[in-house]
Short mmCIF file of C-alpha atoms and ligand atoms in Angstrom, two decimals:
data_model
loop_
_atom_site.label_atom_id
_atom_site.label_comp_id
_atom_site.label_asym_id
_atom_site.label_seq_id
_atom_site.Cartn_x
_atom_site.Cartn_y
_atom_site.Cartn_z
CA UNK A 1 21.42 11.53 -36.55
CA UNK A 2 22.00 8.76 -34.14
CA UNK A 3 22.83 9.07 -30.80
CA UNK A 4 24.31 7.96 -27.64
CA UNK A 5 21.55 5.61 -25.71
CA UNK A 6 22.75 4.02 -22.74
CA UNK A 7 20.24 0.86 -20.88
CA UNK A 8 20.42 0.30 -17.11
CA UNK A 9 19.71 -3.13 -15.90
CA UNK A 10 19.51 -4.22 -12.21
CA UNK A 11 18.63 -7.21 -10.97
CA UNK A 12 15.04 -7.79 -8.96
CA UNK A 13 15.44 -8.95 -5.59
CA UNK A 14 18.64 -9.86 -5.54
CA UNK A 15 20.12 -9.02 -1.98
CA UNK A 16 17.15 -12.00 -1.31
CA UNK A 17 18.96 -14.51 -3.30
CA UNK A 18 22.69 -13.76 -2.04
CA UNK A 19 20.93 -14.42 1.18
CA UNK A 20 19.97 -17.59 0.55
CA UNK A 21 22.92 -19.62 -1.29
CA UNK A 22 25.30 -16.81 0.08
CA UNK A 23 27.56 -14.62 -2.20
CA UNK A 24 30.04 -16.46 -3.44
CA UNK A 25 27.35 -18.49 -4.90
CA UNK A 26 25.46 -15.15 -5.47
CA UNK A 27 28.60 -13.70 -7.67
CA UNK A 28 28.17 -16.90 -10.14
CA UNK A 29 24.57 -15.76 -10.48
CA UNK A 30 25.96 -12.36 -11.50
CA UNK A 31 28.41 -13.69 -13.68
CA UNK A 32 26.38 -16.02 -15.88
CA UNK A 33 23.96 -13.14 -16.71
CA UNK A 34 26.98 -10.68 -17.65
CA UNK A 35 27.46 -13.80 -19.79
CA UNK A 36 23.55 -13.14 -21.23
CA UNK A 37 23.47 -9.79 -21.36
CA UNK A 38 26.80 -9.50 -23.62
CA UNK A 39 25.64 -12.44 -25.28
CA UNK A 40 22.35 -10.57 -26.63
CA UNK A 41 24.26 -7.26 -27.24
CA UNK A 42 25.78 -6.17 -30.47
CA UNK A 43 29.48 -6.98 -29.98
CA UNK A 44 30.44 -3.37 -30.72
CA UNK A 45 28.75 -1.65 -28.16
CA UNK A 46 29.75 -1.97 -24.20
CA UNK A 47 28.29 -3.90 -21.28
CA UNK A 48 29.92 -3.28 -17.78
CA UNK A 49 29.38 -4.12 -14.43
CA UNK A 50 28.05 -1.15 -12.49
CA UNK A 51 26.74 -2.02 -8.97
CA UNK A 52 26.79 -4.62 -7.17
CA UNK A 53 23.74 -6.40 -9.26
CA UNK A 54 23.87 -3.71 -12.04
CA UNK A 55 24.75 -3.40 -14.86
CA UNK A 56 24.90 -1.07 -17.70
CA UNK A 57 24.98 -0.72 -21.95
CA UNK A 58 26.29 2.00 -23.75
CA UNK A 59 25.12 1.77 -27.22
CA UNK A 60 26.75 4.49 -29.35
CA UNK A 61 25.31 4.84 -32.19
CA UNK A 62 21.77 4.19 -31.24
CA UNK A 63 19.18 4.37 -34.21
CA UNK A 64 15.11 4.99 -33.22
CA UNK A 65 14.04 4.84 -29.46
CA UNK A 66 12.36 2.06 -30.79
CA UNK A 67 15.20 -0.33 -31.50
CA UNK A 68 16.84 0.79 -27.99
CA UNK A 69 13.65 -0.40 -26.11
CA UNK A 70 13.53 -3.46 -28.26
CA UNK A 71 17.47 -4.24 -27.37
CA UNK A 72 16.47 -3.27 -23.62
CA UNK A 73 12.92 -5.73 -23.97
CA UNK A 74 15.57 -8.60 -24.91
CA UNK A 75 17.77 -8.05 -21.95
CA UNK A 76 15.07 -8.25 -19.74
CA UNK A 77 14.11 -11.88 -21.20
CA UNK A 78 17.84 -12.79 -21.46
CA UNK A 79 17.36 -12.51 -17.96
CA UNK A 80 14.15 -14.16 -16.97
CA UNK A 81 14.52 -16.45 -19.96
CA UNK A 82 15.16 -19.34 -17.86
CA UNK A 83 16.64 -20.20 -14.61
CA UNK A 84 20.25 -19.91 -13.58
CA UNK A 85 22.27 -23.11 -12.47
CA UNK A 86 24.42 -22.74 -9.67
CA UNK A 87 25.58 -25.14 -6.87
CA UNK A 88 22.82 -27.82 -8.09
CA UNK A 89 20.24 -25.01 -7.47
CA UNK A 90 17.94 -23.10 -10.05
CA UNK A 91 17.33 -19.99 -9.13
CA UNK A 92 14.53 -17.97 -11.14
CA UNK A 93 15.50 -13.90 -11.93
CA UNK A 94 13.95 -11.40 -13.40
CA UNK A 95 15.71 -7.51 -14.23
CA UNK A 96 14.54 -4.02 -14.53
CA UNK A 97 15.95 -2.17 -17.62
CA UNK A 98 15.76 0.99 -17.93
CA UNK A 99 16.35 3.03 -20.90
CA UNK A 100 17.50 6.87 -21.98
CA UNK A 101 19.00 8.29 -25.13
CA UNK A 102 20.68 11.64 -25.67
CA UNK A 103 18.83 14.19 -26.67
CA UNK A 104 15.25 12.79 -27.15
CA UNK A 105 12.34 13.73 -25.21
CA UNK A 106 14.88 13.73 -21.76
CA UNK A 107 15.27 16.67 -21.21
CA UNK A 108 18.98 16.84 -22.09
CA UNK A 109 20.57 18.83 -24.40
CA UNK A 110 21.92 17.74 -27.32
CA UNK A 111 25.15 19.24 -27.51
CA UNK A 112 27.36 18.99 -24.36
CA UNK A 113 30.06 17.73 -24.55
CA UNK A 114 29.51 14.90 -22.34
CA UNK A 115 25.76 14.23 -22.44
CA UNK A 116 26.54 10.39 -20.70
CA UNK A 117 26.49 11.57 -17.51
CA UNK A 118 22.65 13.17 -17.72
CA UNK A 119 21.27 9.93 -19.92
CA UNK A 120 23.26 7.50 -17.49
CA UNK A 121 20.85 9.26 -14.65
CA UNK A 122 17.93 9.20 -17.10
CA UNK A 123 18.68 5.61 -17.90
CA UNK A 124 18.79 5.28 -13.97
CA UNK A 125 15.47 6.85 -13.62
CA UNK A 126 13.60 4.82 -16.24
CA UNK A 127 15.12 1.93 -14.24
CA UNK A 128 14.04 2.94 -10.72
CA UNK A 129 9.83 3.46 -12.44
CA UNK A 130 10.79 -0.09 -13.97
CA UNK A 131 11.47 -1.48 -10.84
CA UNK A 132 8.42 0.30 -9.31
CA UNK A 133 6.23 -1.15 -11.34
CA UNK A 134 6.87 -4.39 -10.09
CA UNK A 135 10.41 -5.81 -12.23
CA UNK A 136 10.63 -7.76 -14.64
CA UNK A 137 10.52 -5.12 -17.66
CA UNK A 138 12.32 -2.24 -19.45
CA UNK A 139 10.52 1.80 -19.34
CA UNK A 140 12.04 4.12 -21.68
CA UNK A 141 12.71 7.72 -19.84
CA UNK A 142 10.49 9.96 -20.88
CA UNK A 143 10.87 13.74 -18.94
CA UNK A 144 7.69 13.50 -16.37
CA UNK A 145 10.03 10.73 -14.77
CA UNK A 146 12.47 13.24 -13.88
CA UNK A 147 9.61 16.19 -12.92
CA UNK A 148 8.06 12.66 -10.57
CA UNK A 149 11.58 12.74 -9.13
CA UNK A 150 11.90 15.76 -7.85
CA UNK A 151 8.11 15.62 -6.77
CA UNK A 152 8.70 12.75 -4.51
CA UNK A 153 11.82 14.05 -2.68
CA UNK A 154 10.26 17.53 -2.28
CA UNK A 155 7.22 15.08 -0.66
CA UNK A 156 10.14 13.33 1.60
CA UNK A 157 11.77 16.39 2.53
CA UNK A 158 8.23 17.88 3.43
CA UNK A 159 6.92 14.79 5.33
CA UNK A 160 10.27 14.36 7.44
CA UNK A 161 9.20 17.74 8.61
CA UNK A 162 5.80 17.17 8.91
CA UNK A 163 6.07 14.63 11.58
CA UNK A 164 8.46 16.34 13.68
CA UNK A 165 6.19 19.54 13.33
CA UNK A 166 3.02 18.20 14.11
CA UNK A 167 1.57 18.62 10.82
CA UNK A 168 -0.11 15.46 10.40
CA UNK A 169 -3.60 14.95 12.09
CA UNK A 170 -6.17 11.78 11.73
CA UNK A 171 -9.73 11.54 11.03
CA UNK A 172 -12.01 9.06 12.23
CA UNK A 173 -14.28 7.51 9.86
CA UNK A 174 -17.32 5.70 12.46
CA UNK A 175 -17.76 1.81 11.83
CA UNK A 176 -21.65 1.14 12.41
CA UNK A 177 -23.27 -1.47 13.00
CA UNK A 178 -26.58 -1.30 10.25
CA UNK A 179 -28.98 -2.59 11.87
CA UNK A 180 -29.07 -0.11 15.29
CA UNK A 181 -26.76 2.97 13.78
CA UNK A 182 -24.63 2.02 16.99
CA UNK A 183 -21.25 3.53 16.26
CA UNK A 184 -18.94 0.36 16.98
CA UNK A 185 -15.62 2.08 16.15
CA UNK A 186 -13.76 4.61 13.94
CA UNK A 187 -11.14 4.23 11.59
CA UNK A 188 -7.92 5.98 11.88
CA UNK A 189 -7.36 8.28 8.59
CA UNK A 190 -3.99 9.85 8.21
CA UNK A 191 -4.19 13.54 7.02
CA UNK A 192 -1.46 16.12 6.71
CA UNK A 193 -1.86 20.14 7.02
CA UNK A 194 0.93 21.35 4.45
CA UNK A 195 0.73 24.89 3.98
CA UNK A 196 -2.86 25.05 5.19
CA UNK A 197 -4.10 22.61 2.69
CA UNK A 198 -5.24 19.63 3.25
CA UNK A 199 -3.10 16.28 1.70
CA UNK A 200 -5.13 13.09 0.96
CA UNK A 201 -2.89 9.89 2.13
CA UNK A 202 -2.80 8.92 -1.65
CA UNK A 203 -0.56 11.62 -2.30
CA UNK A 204 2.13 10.64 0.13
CA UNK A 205 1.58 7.09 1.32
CA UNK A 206 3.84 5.98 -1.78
CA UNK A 207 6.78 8.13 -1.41
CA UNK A 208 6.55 7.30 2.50
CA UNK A 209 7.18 3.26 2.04
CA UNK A 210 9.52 3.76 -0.60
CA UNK A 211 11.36 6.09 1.86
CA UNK A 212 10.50 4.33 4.72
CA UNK A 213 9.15 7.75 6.42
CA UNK A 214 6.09 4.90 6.75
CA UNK A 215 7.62 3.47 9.69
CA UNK A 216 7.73 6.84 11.61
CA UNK A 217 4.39 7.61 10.56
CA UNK A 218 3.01 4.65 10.90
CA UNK A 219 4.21 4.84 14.77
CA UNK A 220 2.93 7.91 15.08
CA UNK A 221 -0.41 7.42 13.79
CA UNK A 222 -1.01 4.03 15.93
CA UNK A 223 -0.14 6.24 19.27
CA UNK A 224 -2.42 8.90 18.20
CA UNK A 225 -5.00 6.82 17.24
CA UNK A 226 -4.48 4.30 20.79
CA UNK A 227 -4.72 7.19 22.80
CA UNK A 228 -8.06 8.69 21.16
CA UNK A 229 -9.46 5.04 21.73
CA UNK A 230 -8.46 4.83 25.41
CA UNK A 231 -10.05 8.32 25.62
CA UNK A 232 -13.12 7.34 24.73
CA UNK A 233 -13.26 4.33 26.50
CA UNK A 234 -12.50 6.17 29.80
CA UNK A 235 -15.61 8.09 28.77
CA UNK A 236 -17.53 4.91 28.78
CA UNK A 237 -18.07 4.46 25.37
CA UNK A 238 -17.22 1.10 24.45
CA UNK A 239 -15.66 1.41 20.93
CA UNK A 240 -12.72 0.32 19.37
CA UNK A 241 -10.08 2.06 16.87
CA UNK A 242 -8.59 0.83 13.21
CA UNK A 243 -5.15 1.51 12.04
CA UNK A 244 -4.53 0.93 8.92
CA UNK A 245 -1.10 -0.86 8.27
CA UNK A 246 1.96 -1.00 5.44
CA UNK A 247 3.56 -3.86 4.92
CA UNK A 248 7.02 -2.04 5.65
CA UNK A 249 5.54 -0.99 8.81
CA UNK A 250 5.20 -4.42 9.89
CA UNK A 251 8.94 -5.92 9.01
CA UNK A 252 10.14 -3.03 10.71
CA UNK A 253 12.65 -4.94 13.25
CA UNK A 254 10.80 -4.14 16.41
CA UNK A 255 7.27 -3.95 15.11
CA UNK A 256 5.29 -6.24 17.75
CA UNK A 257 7.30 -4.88 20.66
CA UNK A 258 6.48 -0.91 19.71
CA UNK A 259 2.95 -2.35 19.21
CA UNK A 260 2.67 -3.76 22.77
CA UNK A 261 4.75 -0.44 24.21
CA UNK A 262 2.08 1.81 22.31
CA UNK A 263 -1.08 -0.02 24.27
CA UNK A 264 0.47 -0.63 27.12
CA UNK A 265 1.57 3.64 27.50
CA UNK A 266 -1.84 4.63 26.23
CA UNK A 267 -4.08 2.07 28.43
CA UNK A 268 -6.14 0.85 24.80
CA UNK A 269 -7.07 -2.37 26.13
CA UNK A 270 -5.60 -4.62 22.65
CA UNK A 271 -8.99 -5.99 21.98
CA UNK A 272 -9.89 -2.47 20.94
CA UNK A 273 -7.36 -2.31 19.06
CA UNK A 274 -8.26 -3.11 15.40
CA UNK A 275 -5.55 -3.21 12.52
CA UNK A 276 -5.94 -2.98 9.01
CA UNK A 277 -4.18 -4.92 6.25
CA UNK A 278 -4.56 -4.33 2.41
CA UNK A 279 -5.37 -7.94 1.06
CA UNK A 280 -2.17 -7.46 -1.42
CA UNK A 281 -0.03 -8.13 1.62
CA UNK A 282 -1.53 -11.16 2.06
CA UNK A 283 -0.31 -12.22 -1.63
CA UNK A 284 2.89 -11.20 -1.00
CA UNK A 285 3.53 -14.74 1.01
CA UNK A 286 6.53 -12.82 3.44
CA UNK A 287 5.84 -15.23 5.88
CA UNK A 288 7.95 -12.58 7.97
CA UNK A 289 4.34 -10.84 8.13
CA UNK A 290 1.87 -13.49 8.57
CA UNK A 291 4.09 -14.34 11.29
CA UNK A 292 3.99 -10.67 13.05
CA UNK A 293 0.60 -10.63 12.33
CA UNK A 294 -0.02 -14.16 14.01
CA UNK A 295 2.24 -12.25 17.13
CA UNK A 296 -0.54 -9.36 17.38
CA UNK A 297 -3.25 -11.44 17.41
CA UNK A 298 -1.59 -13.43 20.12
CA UNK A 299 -1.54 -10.31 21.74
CA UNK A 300 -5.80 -9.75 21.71
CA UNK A 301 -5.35 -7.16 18.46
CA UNK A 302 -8.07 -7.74 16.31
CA UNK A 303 -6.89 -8.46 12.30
CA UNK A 304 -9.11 -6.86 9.76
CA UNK A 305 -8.17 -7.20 5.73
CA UNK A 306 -9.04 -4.42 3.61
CA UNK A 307 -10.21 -3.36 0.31
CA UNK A 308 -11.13 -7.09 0.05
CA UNK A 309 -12.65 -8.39 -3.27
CA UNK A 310 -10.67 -6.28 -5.85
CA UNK A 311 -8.91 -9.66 -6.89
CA UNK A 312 -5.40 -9.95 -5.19
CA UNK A 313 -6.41 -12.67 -2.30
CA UNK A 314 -8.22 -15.74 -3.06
CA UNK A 315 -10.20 -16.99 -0.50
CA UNK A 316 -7.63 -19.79 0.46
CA UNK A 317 -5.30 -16.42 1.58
CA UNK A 318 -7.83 -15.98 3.83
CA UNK A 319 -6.78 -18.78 6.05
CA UNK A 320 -3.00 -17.62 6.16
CA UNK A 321 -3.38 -15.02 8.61
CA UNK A 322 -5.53 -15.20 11.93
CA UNK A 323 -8.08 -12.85 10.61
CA UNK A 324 -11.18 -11.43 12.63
CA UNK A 325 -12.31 -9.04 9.76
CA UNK A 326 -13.22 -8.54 6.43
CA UNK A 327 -13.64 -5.33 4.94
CA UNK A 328 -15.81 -5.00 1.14
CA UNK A 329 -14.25 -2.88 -1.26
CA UNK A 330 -16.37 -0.27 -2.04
CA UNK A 331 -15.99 -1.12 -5.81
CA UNK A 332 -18.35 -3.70 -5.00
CA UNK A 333 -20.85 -2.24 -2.59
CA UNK A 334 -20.98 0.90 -5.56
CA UNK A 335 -22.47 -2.15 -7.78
CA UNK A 336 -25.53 -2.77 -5.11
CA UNK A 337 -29.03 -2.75 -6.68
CA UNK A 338 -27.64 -2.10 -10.40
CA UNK A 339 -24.93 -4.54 -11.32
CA UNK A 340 -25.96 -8.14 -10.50
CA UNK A 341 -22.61 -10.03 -10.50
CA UNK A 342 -21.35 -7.00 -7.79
CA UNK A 343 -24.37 -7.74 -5.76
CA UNK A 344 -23.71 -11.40 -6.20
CA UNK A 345 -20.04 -11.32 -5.18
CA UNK A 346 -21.09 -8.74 -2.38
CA UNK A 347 -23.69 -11.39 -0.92
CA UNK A 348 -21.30 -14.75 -1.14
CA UNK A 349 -18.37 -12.37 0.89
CA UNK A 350 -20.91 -11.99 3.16
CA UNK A 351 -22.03 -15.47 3.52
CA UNK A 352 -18.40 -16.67 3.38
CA UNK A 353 -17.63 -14.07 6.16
CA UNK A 354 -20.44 -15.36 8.45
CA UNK A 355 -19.58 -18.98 7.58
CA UNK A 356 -15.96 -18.25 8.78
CA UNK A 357 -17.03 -16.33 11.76
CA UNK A 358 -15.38 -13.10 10.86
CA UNK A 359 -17.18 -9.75 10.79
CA UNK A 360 -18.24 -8.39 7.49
CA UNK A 361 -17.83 -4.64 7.23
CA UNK A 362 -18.67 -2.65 3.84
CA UNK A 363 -17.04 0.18 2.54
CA UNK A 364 -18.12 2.79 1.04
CA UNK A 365 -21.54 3.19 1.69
CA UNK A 366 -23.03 6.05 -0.35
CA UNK A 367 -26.59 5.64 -1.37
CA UNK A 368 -29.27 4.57 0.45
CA UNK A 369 -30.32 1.69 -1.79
CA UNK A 370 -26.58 0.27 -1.08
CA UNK A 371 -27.83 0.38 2.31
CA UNK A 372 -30.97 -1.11 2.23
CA UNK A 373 -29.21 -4.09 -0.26
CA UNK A 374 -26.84 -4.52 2.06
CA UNK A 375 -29.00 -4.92 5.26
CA UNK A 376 -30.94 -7.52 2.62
CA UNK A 377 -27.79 -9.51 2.42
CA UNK A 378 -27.53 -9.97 6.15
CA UNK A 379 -24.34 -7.71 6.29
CA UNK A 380 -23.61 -6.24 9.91
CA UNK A 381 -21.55 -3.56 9.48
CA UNK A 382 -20.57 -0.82 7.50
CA UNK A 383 -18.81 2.69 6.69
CA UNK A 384 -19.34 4.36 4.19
CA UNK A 385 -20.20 8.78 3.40
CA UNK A 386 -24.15 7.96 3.72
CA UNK A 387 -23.30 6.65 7.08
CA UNK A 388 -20.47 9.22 8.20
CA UNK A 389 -17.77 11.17 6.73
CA UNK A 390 -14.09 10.90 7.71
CA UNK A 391 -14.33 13.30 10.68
CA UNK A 392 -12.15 15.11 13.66
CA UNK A 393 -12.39 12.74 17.04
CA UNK A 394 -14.82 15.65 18.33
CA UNK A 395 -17.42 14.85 16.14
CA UNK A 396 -17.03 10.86 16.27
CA UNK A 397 -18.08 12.18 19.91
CA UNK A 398 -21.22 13.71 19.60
CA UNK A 399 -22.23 11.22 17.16
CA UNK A 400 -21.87 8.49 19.88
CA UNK A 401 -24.12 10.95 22.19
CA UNK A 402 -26.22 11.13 19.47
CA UNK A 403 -26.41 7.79 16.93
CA UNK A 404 -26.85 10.88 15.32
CA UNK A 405 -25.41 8.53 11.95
CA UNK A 406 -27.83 8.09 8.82
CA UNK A 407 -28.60 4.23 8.26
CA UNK A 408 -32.45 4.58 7.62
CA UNK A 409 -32.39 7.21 5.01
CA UNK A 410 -33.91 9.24 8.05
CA UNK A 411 -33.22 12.46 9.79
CA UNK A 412 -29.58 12.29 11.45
CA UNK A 413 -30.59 11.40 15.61
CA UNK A 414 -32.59 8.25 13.90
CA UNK A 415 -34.10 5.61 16.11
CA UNK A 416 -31.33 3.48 17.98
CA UNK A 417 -30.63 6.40 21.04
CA UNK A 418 -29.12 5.06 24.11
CA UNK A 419 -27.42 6.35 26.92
CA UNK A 420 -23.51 6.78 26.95
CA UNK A 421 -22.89 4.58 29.42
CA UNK A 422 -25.30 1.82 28.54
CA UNK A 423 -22.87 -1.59 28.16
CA UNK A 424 -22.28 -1.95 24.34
CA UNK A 425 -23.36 -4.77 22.86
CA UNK A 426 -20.17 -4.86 20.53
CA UNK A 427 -16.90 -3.82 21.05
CA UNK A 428 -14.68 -3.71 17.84
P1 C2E B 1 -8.89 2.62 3.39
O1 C2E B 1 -8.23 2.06 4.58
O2 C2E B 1 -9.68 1.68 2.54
O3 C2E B 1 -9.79 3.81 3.92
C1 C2E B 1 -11.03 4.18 3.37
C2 C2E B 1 -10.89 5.33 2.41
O4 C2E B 1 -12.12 5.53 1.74
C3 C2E B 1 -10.60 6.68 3.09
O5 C2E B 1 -9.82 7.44 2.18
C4 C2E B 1 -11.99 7.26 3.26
O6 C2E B 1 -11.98 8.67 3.36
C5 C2E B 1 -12.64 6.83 1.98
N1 C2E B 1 -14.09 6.71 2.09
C6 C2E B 1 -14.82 6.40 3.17
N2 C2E B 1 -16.15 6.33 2.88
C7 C2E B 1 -16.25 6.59 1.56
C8 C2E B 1 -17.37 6.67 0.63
O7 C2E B 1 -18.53 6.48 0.97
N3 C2E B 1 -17.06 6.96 -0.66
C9 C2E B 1 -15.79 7.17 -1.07
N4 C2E B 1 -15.59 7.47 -2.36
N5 C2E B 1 -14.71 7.10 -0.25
C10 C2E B 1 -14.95 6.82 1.06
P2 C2E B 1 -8.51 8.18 2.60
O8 C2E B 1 -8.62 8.75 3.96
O9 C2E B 1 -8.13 9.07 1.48
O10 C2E B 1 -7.46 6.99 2.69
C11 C2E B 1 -7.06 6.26 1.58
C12 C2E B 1 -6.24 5.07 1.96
O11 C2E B 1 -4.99 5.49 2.53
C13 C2E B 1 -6.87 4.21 3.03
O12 C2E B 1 -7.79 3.34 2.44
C14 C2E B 1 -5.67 3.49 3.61
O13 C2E B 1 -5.34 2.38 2.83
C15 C2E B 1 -4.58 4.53 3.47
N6 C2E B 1 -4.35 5.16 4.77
C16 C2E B 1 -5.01 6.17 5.37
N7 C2E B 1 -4.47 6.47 6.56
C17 C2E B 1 -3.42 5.62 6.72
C18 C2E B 1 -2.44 5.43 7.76
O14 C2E B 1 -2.45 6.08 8.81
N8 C2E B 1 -1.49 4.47 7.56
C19 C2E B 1 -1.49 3.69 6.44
N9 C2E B 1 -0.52 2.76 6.31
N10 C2E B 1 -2.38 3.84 5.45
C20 C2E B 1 -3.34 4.79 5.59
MG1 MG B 2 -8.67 0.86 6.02
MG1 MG B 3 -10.73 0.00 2.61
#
């Protein structure tokens, strides 16, 4: 039998190019691809405007799923086929297409008598994981989507409470430097205590940008974190913090000002004050963030970039931000000792790192041949489960009474003891 199948298609980015030649220009855009998309759809079935930048295709008599996603696979290149002419400008799009039919594999029954209405919000759905996954493509709705839907607002709905309750706590993973065991700093980790279980930040960092809960969070996290750091540095240990940061967090209108507010009301000098960018941000060239960033480390905040190495930034992105930092990716510091190109790239970050005058720190650290390769290489710093586990701020403690931290394969309490209040040598 064939069936109703209905394609959603919404432009990527768009509010971004009204901005810049302004809508009345903008509404040309839309109209020449209306023009497109009814161009590459059979005449009999119906394309209509349904947003502001969407648009939608009823197909009625749809045959396999696989002719729909071929139909919705040329709409997305009728789109990005080549640019669109307006006002002497070209102007580059791309869409995300999403597709649903009635009936198959969506969850919806066959035989209401308006089954539109369910595969216009499956259509909708397969759009939104389109869009997701970066534009520019069609997904067919399959019914996880819609189980992934109701997932991530029951993850919303939970984290909106979860700030407000005080159910999120961090853990501080200790930054050490190799050579002495000296704990040099912790890294903030965001953790949250749902229903006495533990949730891992993978699990609801994703939903929280989307949603931007991030921002909240995000705020949240820095002032918890800034006030642990000022804590320990009234108890004369000289170490700094890391916050990791989302890119939504920092076009937030008001970012560098809540930044400034959060130091200043928790006393963290901002040289302690480490934070921590994924190098994809970097790639994204919003110059909105390189230029926030540039404003914090105007401010004394040191500028790490994370998870470096696992191919987004080329080394030339490097020079785009004011960066102090460079942390390894543990995918490469895993390689250490077995896998020769890993150990090669690992030693030339290193080198390049020096060269540059930025401090090298690598992650994940879990065997003590990574550790001895790595003190090979000349690298200063690292973190890693060998080293120290992700821990409460009590336990970051007695590990700075201590150097109680494992970087010689020895007993924990190791060689490098020195007093608390002995002037550190490094301050991150
Ligand atoms: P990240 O910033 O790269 O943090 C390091 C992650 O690696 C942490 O995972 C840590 O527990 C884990 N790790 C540390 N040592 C080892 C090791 O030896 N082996 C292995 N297998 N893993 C190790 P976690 O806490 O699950 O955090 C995951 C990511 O979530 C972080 O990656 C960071 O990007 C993000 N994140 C965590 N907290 C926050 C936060 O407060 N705000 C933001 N925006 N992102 C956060
Ligand atoms: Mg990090
Ligand atoms: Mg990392």
């Amino acid at each position: 039998t064939r069936r109703i199948g209905v394609i959603f298609l919404d432009l990527d980015r768009f509010t971004a190019v009204n901005d810049s030649i302004g809508h009345g220009a903008g509404d040309l855009v839309l109209a020449q691809a209306a023009r497109r998309l009814r161009a590459t759809v059979p005449v009999h079935d119906t394309v209509a405007r349904w947003g502001s930048d969407e648009f939608a295709v009823l197909v009625e008599n749809a045959g396999s799923p696989a002719e729909l996603a071929e139909l919705a696979e040329r709409l997305v290149g009728a789109i990005s086929a080549e640019p669109f002419r307006v006002a002497g400008q070209q102007i580059a799009l791309t869409a995300s297409v999403g597709v649903a039919q009635a009936g198959r594999d969506s969850g919806t029954p066959d035989h209401p008598d308006d089954p539109t209405g369910l595969v216009l919000r499956n259509a909708d759905v397969a759009m939104s994981r389109a869009k997701e996954a970066g534009g520019d493509r069609a997904e067919v709705y399959a019914a996880h989507m819609h189980a992934d839907v109701v997932r991530r607002l029951e993850i919303v709905t939970g984290l909106q409470r979860a700030i407000s309750n005080g159910e999120l706590t961090l853990q501080y993973q200790p930054i050490v430097e190799l050579a002495t065991s000296r704990v040099v700093g912790a890294e903030a980790l965001v953790r949250w205590w749902r229903d006495g279980e533990v949730v891992a930040p993978r699990e609801f960092l994703g939903v929280a940008e989307e949603s931007g809960l991030i921002v909240p969070l995000g705020e949240w996290v820095l002032r918890q974190a800034c006030a642990q750091g000022a804590a320990w540095r009234r108890a004369s240990w000289d170490v700094g913090v890391s916050v990791n940061l989302s890119g939504r967090q920092i076009t937030a209108p008001g970012f560098t000002a809540r930044v400034a507010a959060i130091l200043a009301e928790t006393g963290l000098p901002s040289t302690a004050l480490t934070v921590e960018v994924n190098e994809r941000i970097l790639v994204e060239e919003d110059g909105l963030i390189a230029d926030r960033l540039a404003e914090l480390h105007q401010m004394g905040v040191r500028m790490a970039i994370d998870d470096f190495g696992i191919g987004y930034a080329s080394l030339a992105h490097l020079r785009q931000v004011p960066l102090d930092i460079i942390k390894i990716d543990p995918s490469f510091v895993a390689g250490l000792g077995h896998d020769d190109t890993l150990t090669l790239l690992t030693k030339t970050v290193v080198q390049v790192g020096r060269e540059l005058g930025l401090r090298v720190i690598a992650e994940g650290i879990e065997q003590p041949r990574q550790l001895s390769a790595l003190r090979e290489m000349g690298c200063d710093y690292g973190q890693g489960f060998l080293v120290a586990r992700p821990m409460a701020a009590p336990g970051v403690e007695a590990l700075m009474r201590t150097e109680g931290v494992r970087t010689s394969g020895e007993a924990p309490g190791g060689p490098a003891k020195h007093e608390p209040n002995e002037p550190a040598r490094l301050g991150m």
